[in-house]
Coordinates of C-alpha atoms and ligand atoms in Angstrom, one line a residue:
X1 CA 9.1 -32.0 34.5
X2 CA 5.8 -32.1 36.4
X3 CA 3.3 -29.4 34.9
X4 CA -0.5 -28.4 36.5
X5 CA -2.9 -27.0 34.1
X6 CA -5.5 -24.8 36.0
X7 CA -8.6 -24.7 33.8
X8 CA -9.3 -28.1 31.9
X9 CA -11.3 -26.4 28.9
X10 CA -10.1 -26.4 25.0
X11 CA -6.8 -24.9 25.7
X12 CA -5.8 -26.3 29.0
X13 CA -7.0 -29.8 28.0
X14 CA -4.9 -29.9 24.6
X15 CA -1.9 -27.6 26.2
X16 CA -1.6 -30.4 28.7
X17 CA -2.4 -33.4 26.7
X18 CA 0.4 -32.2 24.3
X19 CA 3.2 -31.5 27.1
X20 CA 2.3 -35.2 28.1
X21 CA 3.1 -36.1 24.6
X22 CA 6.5 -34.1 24.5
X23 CA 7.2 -36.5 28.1
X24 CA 5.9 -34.2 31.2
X25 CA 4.2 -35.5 33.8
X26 CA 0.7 -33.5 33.8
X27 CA -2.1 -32.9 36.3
X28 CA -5.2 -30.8 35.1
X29 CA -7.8 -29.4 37.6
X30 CA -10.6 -27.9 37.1
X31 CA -13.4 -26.9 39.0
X32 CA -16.0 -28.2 37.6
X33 CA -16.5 -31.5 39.3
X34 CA -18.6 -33.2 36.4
X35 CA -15.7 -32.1 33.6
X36 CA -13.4 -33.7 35.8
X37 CA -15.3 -37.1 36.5
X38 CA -16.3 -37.3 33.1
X39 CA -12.4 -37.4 32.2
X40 CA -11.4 -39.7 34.7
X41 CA -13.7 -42.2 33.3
X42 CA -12.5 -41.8 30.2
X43 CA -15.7 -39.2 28.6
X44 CA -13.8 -36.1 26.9
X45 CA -16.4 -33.8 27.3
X46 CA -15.6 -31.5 24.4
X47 CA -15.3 -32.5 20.4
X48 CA -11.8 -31.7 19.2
X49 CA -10.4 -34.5 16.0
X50 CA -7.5 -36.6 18.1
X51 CA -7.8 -35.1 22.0
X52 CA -10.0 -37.9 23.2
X53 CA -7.5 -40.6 21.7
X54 CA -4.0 -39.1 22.6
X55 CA -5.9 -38.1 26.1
X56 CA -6.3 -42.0 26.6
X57 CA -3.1 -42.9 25.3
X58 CA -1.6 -40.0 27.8
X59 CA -3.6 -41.4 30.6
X60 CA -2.3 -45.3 29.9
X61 CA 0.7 -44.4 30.2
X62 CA 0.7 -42.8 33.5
X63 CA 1.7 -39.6 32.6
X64 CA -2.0 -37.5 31.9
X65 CA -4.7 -37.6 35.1
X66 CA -7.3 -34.9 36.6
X67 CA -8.2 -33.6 39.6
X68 CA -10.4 -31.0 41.5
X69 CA -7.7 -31.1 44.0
X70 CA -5.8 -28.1 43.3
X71 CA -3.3 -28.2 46.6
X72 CA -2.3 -31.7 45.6
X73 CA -1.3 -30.7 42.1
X74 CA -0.4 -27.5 42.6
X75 CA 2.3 -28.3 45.4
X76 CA 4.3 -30.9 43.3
X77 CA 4.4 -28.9 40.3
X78 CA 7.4 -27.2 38.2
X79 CA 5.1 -25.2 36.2
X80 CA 1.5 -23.8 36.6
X81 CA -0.5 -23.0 33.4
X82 CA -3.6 -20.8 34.2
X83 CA -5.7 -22.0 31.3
X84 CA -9.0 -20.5 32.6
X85 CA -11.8 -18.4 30.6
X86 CA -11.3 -15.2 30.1
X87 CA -15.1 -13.6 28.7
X88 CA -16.2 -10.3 27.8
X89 CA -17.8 -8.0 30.4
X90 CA -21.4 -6.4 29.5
X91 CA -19.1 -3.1 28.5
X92 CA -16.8 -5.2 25.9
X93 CA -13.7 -5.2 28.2
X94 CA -11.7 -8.1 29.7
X95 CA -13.0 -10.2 32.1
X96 CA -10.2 -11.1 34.6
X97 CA -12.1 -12.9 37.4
X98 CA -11.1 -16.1 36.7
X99 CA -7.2 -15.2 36.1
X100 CA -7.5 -13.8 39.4
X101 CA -9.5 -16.4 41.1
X102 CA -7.5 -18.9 39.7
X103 CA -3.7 -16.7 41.5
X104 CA -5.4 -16.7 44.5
X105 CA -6.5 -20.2 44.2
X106 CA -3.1 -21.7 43.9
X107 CA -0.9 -19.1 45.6
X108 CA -0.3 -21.0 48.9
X109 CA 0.4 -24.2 47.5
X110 CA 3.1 -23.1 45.1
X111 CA 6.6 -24.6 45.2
X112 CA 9.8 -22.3 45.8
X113 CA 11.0 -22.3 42.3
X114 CA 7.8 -23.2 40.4
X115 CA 6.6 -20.9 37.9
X116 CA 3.1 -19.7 37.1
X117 CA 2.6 -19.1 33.5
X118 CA -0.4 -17.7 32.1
X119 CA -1.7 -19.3 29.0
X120 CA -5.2 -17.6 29.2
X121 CA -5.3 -14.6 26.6
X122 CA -5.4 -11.7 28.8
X123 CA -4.8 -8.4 28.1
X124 CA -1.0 -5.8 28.8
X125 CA -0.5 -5.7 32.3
X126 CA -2.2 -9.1 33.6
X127 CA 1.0 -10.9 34.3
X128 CA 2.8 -8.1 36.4
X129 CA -0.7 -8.1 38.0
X130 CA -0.9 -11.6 38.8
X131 CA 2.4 -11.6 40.5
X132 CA 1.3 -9.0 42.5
X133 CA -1.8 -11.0 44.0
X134 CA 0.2 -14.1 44.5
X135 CA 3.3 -12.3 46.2
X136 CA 0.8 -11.3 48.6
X137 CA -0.1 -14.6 50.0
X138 CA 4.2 -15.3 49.5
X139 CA 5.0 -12.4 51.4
X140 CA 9.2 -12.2 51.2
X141 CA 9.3 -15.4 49.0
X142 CA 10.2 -15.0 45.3
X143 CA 7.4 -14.9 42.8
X144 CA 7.7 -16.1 38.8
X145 CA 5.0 -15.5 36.4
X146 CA 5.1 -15.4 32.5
X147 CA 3.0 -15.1 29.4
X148 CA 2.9 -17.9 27.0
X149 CA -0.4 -16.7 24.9
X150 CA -1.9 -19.7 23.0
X151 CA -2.8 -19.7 19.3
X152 CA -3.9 -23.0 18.6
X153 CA -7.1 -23.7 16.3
X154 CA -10.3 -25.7 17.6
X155 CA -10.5 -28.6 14.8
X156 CA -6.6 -28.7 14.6
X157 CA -5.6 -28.1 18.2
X158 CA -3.1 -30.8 18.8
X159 CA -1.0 -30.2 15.3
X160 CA -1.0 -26.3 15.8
X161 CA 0.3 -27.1 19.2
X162 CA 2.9 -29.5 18.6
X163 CA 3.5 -27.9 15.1
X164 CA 2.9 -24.3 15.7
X165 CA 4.2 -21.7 13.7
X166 CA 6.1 -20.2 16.7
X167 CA 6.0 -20.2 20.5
X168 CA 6.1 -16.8 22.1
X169 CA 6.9 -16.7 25.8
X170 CA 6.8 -13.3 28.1
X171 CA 9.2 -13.3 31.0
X172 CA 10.3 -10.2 32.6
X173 CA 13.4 -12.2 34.3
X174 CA 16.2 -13.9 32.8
X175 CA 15.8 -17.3 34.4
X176 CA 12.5 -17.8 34.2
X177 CA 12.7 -17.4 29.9
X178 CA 15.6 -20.0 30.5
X179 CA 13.1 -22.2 32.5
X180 CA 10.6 -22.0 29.6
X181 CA 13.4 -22.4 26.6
X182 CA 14.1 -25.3 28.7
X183 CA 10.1 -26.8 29.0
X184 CA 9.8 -25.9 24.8
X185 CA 13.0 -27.7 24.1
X186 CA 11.3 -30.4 22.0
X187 CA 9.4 -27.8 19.8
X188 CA 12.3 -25.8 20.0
X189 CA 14.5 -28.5 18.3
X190 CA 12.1 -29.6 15.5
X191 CA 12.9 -26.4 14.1
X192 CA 9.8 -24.0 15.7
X193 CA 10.8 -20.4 16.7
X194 CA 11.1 -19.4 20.2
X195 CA 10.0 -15.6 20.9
X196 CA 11.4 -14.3 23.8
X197 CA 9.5 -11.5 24.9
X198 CA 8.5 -9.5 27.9
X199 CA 5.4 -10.1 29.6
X200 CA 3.3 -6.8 28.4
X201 CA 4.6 -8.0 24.5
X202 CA 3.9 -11.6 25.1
X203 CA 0.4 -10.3 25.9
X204 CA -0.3 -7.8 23.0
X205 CA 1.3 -10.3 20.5
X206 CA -1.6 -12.7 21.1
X207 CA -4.2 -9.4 20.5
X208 CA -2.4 -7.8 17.8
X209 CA -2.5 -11.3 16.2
X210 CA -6.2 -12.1 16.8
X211 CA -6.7 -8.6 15.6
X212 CA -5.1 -8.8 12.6
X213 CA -6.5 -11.8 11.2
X214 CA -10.5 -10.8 12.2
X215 CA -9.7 -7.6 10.1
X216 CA -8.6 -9.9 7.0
X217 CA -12.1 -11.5 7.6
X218 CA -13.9 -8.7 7.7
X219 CA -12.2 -6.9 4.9
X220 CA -12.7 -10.0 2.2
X221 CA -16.6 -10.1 3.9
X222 CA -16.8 -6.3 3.1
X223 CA -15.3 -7.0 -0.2
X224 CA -18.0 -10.0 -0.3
X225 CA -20.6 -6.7 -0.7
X226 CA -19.4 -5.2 -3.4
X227 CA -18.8 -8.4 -5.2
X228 CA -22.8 -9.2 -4.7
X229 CA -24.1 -5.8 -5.6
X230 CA -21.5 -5.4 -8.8
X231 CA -22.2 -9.1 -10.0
X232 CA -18.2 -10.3 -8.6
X233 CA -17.2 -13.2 -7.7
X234 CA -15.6 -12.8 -4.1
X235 CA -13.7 -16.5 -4.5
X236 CA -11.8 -15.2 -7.6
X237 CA -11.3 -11.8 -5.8
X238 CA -9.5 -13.9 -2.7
X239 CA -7.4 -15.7 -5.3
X240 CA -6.4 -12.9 -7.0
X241 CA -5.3 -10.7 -3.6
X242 CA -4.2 -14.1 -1.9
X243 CA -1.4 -15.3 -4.0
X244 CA 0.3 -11.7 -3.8
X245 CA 2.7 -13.1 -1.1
X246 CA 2.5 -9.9 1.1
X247 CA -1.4 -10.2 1.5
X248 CA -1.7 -14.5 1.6
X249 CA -4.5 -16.7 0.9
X250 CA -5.3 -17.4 4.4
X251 CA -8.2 -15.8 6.4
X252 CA -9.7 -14.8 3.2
X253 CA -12.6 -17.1 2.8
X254 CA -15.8 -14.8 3.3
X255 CA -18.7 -15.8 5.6
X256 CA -21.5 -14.8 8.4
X257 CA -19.1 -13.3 10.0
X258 CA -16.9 -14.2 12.6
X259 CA -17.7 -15.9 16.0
X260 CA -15.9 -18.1 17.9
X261 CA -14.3 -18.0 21.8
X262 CA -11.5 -15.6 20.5
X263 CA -12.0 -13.5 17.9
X264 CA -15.4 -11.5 19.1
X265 CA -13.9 -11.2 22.7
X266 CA -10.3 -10.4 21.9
X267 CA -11.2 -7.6 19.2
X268 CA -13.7 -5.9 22.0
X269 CA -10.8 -6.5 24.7
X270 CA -7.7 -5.0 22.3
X271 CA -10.2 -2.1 21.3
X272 CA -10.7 -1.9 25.4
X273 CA -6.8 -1.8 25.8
X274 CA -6.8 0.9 22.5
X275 CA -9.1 3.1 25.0
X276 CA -7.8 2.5 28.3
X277 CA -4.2 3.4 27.1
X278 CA -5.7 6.5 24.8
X279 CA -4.5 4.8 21.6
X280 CA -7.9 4.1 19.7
X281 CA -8.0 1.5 17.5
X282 CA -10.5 2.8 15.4
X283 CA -10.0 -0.1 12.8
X284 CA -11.0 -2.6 15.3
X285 CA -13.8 -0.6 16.5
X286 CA -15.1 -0.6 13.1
X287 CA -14.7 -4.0 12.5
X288 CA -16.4 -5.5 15.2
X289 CA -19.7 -2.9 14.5
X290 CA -19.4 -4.4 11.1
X291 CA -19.2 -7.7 11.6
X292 CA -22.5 -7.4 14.2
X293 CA -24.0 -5.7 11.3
X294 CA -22.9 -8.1 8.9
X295 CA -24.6 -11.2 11.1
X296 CA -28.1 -8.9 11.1
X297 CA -27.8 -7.9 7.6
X298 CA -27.9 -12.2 6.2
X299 CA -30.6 -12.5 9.1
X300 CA -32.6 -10.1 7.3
X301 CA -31.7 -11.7 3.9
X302 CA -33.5 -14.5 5.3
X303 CA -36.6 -12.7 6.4
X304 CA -36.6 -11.1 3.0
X305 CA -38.0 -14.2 1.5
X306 CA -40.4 -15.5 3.7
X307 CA -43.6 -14.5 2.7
X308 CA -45.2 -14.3 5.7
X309 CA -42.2 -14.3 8.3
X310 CA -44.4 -15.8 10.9
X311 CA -45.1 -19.6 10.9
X312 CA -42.2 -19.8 7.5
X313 CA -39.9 -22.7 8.5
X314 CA -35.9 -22.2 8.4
X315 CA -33.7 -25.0 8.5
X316 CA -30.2 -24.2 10.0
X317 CA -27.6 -26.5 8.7
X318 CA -24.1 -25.9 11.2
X319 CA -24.2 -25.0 14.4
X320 CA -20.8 -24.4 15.5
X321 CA -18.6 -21.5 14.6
X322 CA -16.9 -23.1 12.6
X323 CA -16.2 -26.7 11.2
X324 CA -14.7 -29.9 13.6
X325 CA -15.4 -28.1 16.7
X326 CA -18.9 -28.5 19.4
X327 CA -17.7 -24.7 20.0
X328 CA -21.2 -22.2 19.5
X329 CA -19.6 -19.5 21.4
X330 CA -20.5 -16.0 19.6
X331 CA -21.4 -18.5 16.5
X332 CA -23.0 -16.6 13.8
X333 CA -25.9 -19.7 13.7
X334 CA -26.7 -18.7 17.1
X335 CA -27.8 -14.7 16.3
X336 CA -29.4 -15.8 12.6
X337 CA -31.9 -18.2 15.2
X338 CA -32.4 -15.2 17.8
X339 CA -33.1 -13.1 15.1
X340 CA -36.0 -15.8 13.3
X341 CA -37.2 -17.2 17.0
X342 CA -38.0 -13.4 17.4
X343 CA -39.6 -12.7 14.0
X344 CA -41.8 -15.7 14.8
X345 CA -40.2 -18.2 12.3
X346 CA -39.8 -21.8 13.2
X347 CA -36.7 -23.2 13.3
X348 CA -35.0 -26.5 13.1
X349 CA -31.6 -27.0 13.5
X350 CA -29.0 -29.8 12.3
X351 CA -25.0 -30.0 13.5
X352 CA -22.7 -33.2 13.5
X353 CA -21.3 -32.2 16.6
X354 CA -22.6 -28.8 18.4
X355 CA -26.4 -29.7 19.0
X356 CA -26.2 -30.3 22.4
X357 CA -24.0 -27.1 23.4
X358 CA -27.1 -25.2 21.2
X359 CA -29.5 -27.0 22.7
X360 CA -28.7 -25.9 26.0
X361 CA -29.4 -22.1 25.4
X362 CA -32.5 -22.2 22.8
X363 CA -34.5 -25.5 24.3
X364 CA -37.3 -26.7 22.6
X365 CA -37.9 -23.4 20.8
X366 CA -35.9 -24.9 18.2
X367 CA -36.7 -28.3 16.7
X368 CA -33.6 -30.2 17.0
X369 CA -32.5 -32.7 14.4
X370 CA -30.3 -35.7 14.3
X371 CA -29.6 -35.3 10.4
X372 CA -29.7 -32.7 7.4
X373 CA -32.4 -34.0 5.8
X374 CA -35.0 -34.3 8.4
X375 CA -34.1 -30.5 9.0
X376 CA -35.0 -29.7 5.7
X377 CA -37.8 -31.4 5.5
X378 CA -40.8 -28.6 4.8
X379 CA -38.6 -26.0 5.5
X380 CA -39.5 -22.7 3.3
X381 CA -35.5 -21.8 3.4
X382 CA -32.2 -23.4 4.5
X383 CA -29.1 -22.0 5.7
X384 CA -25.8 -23.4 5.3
X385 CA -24.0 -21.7 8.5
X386 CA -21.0 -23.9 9.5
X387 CA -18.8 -25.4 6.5
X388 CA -18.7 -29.3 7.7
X389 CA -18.1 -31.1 4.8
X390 CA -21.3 -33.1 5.3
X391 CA -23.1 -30.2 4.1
X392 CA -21.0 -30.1 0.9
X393 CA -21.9 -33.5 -0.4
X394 CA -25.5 -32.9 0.3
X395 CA -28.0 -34.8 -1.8
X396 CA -29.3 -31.8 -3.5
X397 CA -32.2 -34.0 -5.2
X398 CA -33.1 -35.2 -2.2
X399 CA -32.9 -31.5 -0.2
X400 CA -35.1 -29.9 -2.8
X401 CA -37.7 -32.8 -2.9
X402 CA -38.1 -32.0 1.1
X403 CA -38.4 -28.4 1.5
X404 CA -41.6 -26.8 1.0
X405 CA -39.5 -23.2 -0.6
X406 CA -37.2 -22.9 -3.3
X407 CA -34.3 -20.8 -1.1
X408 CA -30.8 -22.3 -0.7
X409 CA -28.7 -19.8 1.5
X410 CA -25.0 -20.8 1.5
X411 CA -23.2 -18.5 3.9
X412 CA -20.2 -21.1 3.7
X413 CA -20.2 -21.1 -0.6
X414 CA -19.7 -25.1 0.1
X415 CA -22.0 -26.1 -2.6
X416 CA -21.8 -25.7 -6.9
X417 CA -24.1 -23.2 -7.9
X418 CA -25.0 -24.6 -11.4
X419 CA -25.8 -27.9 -9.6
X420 CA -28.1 -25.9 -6.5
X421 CA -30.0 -24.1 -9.2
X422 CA -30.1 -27.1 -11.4
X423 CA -32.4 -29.0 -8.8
X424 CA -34.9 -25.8 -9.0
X425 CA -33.5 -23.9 -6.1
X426 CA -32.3 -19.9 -5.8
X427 CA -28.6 -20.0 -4.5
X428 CA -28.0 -16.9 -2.2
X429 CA -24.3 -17.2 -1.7
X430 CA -22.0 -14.7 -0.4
X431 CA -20.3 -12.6 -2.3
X432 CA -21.9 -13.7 -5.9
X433 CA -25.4 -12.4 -6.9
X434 CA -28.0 -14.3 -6.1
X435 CA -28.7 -17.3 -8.6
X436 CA -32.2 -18.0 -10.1
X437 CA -33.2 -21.7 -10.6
X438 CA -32.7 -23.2 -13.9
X439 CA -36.1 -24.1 -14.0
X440 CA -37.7 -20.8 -14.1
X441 CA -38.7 -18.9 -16.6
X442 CA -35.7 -16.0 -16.2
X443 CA -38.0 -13.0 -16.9
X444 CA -41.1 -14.4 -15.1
X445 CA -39.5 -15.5 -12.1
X446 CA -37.6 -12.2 -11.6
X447 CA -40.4 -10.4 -11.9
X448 CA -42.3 -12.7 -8.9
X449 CA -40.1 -12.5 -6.7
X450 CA -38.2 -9.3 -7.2
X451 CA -40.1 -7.0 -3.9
X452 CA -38.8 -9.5 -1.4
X453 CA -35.3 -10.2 -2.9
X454 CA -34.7 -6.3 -3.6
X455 CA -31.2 -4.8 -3.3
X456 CA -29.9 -8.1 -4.4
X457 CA -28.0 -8.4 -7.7
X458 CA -29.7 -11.5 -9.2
X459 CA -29.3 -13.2 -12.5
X460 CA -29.6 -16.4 -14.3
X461 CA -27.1 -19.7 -15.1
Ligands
NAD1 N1 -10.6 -22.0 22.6 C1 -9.6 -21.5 21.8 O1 -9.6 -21.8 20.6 C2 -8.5 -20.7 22.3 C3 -7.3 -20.5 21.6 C4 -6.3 -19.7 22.1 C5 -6.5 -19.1 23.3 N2 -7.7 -19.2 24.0 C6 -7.8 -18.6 25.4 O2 -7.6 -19.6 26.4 C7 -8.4 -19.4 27.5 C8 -9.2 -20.6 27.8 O3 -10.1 -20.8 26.7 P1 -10.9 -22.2 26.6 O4 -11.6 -22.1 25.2 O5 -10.1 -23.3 26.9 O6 -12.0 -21.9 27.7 P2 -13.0 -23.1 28.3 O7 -14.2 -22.3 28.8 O8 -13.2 -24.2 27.4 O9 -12.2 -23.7 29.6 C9 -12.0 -22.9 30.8 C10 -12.0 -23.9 31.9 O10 -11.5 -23.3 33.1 C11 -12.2 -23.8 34.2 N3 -12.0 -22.9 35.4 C12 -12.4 -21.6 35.5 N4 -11.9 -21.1 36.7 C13 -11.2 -22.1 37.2 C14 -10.4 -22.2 38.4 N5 -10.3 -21.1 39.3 N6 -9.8 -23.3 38.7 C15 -9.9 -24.4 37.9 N7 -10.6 -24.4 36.8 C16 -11.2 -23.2 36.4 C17 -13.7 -23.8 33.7 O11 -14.5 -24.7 34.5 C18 -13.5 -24.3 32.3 O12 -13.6 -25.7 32.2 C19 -9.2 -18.1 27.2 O13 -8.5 -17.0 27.7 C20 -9.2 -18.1 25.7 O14 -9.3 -16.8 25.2 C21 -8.7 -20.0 23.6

């Protein structure tokens, strides 16, 4: 089976680094001419645990290369993934240009039976659209497209590929969900369900899911709130909800709110879809207002400490949206440092594996660092963003020695609170009231500091 991946980003890269696995014979172009060098010399130019290894195992053996030569690729093929980007627009709504760039693209090279599938996540409709621009380049010849959505993981890509909890594939023909039965066979036979779907389904399966999980997010964050204000503890909360089998521990581990490539863009683009088809999905809508709010709201926490804002120091400590990925797309690190940069804060910044990709929007307005400690060092407070587990075996003796302020901000609850506010720090956690250090006189120290930490349950362990 010969497959072309069009688009050789997270998805594309591991959807066609993983066929190779399963035995296909795989191609993957993208347009960027630098991605595609870098990989043909062996560089994999994002961070994902095990790509770069089975990439050069995949390669070796003859059956993994890239190209920027689509016609080449694209002519030979039996099946054409579009893997491409698919963004917001300034108004929230899908962003199709590259799905469509990428039909027109390939259109005159396609073989007579090969069949385009579209593994971008793209909204009810795209797939019957993309036919449509492709059959008019084929005019008279026959035209197969179908929706296989993607819902791997970045920092577990290749297992929740080859292991995935199901494969759901849109065809709106009977042959062409035969073809792709036939390309899944191997998953198929390890025992993962097949979904056989239409196209419009396959589509609003990948929303609904996305969808579904953000709003278990957002509900434990907004349960988080109360938790902090009614002196809760959100982790026993999540326990006691998660093991009721109907609700499940997963997706209920609070934080900054959610960012990512997926979940901030496919909530705005199913609300979109809610709108355009005049069924408003007013939970959504709330939910992503809320978690915007929620990212603004611990930004201000922040600030509330700082005394003065201007010239305090932050250290940021996690980059990335979330742990064993380079990923900063719509990272909740990312609008905490717009937020300070603007309040006139200095900021330095520490991530294992995403300071580059930040580094390339913010510059040298943020001091970058190549390890935790130097980040901290005479920083007034620090922010645990991103839950690498780095940051959880932090030398708290050695963290508190080197900042110049006493506030430890733990958006990830990674660290033991007795043992933060053991070593003379406040722990500002999420959902937990704020703890004092162990140090302080109780009574006294409240009193200090109580203006600039108001509306914050606080007490003493
Ligand atoms: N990243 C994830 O975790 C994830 C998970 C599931 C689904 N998805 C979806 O998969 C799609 C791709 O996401 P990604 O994170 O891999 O994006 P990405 O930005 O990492 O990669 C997209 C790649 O496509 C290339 N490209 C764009 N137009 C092209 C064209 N006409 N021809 C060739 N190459 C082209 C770009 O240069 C880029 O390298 C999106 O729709 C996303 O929502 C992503």
């Amino acid at each position: 089976m010969k497959l072309v991946l069009i688009g050789a980003g997270y998805v594309g890269l591991t959807t066609g680094t993983c066929f190779a696995s399963l035995g296909c014979h795989v191609s993957c172009v993208d347009l960027s001419e630098t991605r595609i060098s870098d990989l043909q010399n062996g560089h994999v130019p994002i961070f994902e645990p095990g790509l770069a290894d089975l990439i050069r195992q995949m390669a070796a053996a003859g059956r993994l290369n890239f190209s920027t030569d689509l016609r080449d690729a694209v002519s030979s093929a039996d099946f054409v993934f579009i893997a491409v980007g698919t963004p917001s627009r300034p108004d929230g709504d899908i962003d199709l240009s590259q799905v469509d760039a990428a039909a027109r693209d390939i259109a005159p090279y396609l073989a007579e039976n090969a069949i385009v599938v579209i593994k971008s996540t793209v909204v009810a409709g795209t797939a019957r659209a993309v036919c449509e621009i492709i059959k008019k380049t084929r005019k008279g010849k026959s035209v197969r497209v179908a929706s296989n959505p993607e819902f791997l993981r970045e920092g577990s890509a290749i297992a929740d590929f080859l292991e995935a909890d199901r494969v759901v594939v849109g065809a709106d023909d009977h042959s062409t969900a035969v073809a792709l039965r036939s390309l899944y066979r191997p998953l198929i036979d390890k025992g993962i369900p097949f979904i056989s779907t239409s196209t419009t389904d396959a589509e609003l399966i990948k929303y609904a899911a996305n969808a579904f999980l953000a709003l278990k997010i957002g509900f434990i964050n907004d349960v988080a709130n109360i938790c902090e204000n009614a002196g809760g503890d959100v982790s026993a909360v999540a326990r006691g909800i998660g093991t009721d089998r109907r609700i499940g521990e997963n997706f209920l581990q609070p934080g900054p709110g959610f960012g990512g490539s997926c979940f901030p863009k496919d909530t705005r683009a199913f609300a979109a879809t809610g709108r355009r088809y005049k069924a408003p999905q007013g939970l959504i809508e709330q939910l992503i207002s809320a978690n915007d709010e929620r990212k603004a709201m611990l930004a201000e926490r922040i600030l509330g400490v700082l005394e003065p804002r201007r010239c305090s120091r932050v250290a940021i400590l996690g980059l990335a949206f979330k742990a064993s990925t380079d990923d900063v797309r719509e990272s909740a690190a990312l609008s905490l440092i717009e937020t300070l940069l603007k309040e006139g804060v200095e900021v330095g910044a520490h991530d294992p594996q995403a300071r580059r990709k930040a580094q390339d929007l913010f510059g040298a307005d943020v001091t970058w660092h190549e390890d935790p400690y130097s980040a901290v060092r005479g920083a007034d407070a620090v922010a645990i963003m991103t839950e690498w587990e780095e940051y959880r075996d932090l030398d708290l003796t050695r963290l508190s020695d080197l900042m110049a302020g006493k506030h430890l901000f733990d958006f990830r609850n990674l660290l033991v609170a007795k043992d933060v506010t053991g070593h003379g720090l406040f722990y500002h956690s999420i959902g937990r009231p704020l703890l004092w250090p162990r140090t302080l006189n109780g009574t006294s120290g409240m009193a200090e500091a109580r203006p600039a930490l108001s509306g914050i349950a606080a007490s003493v362990v």
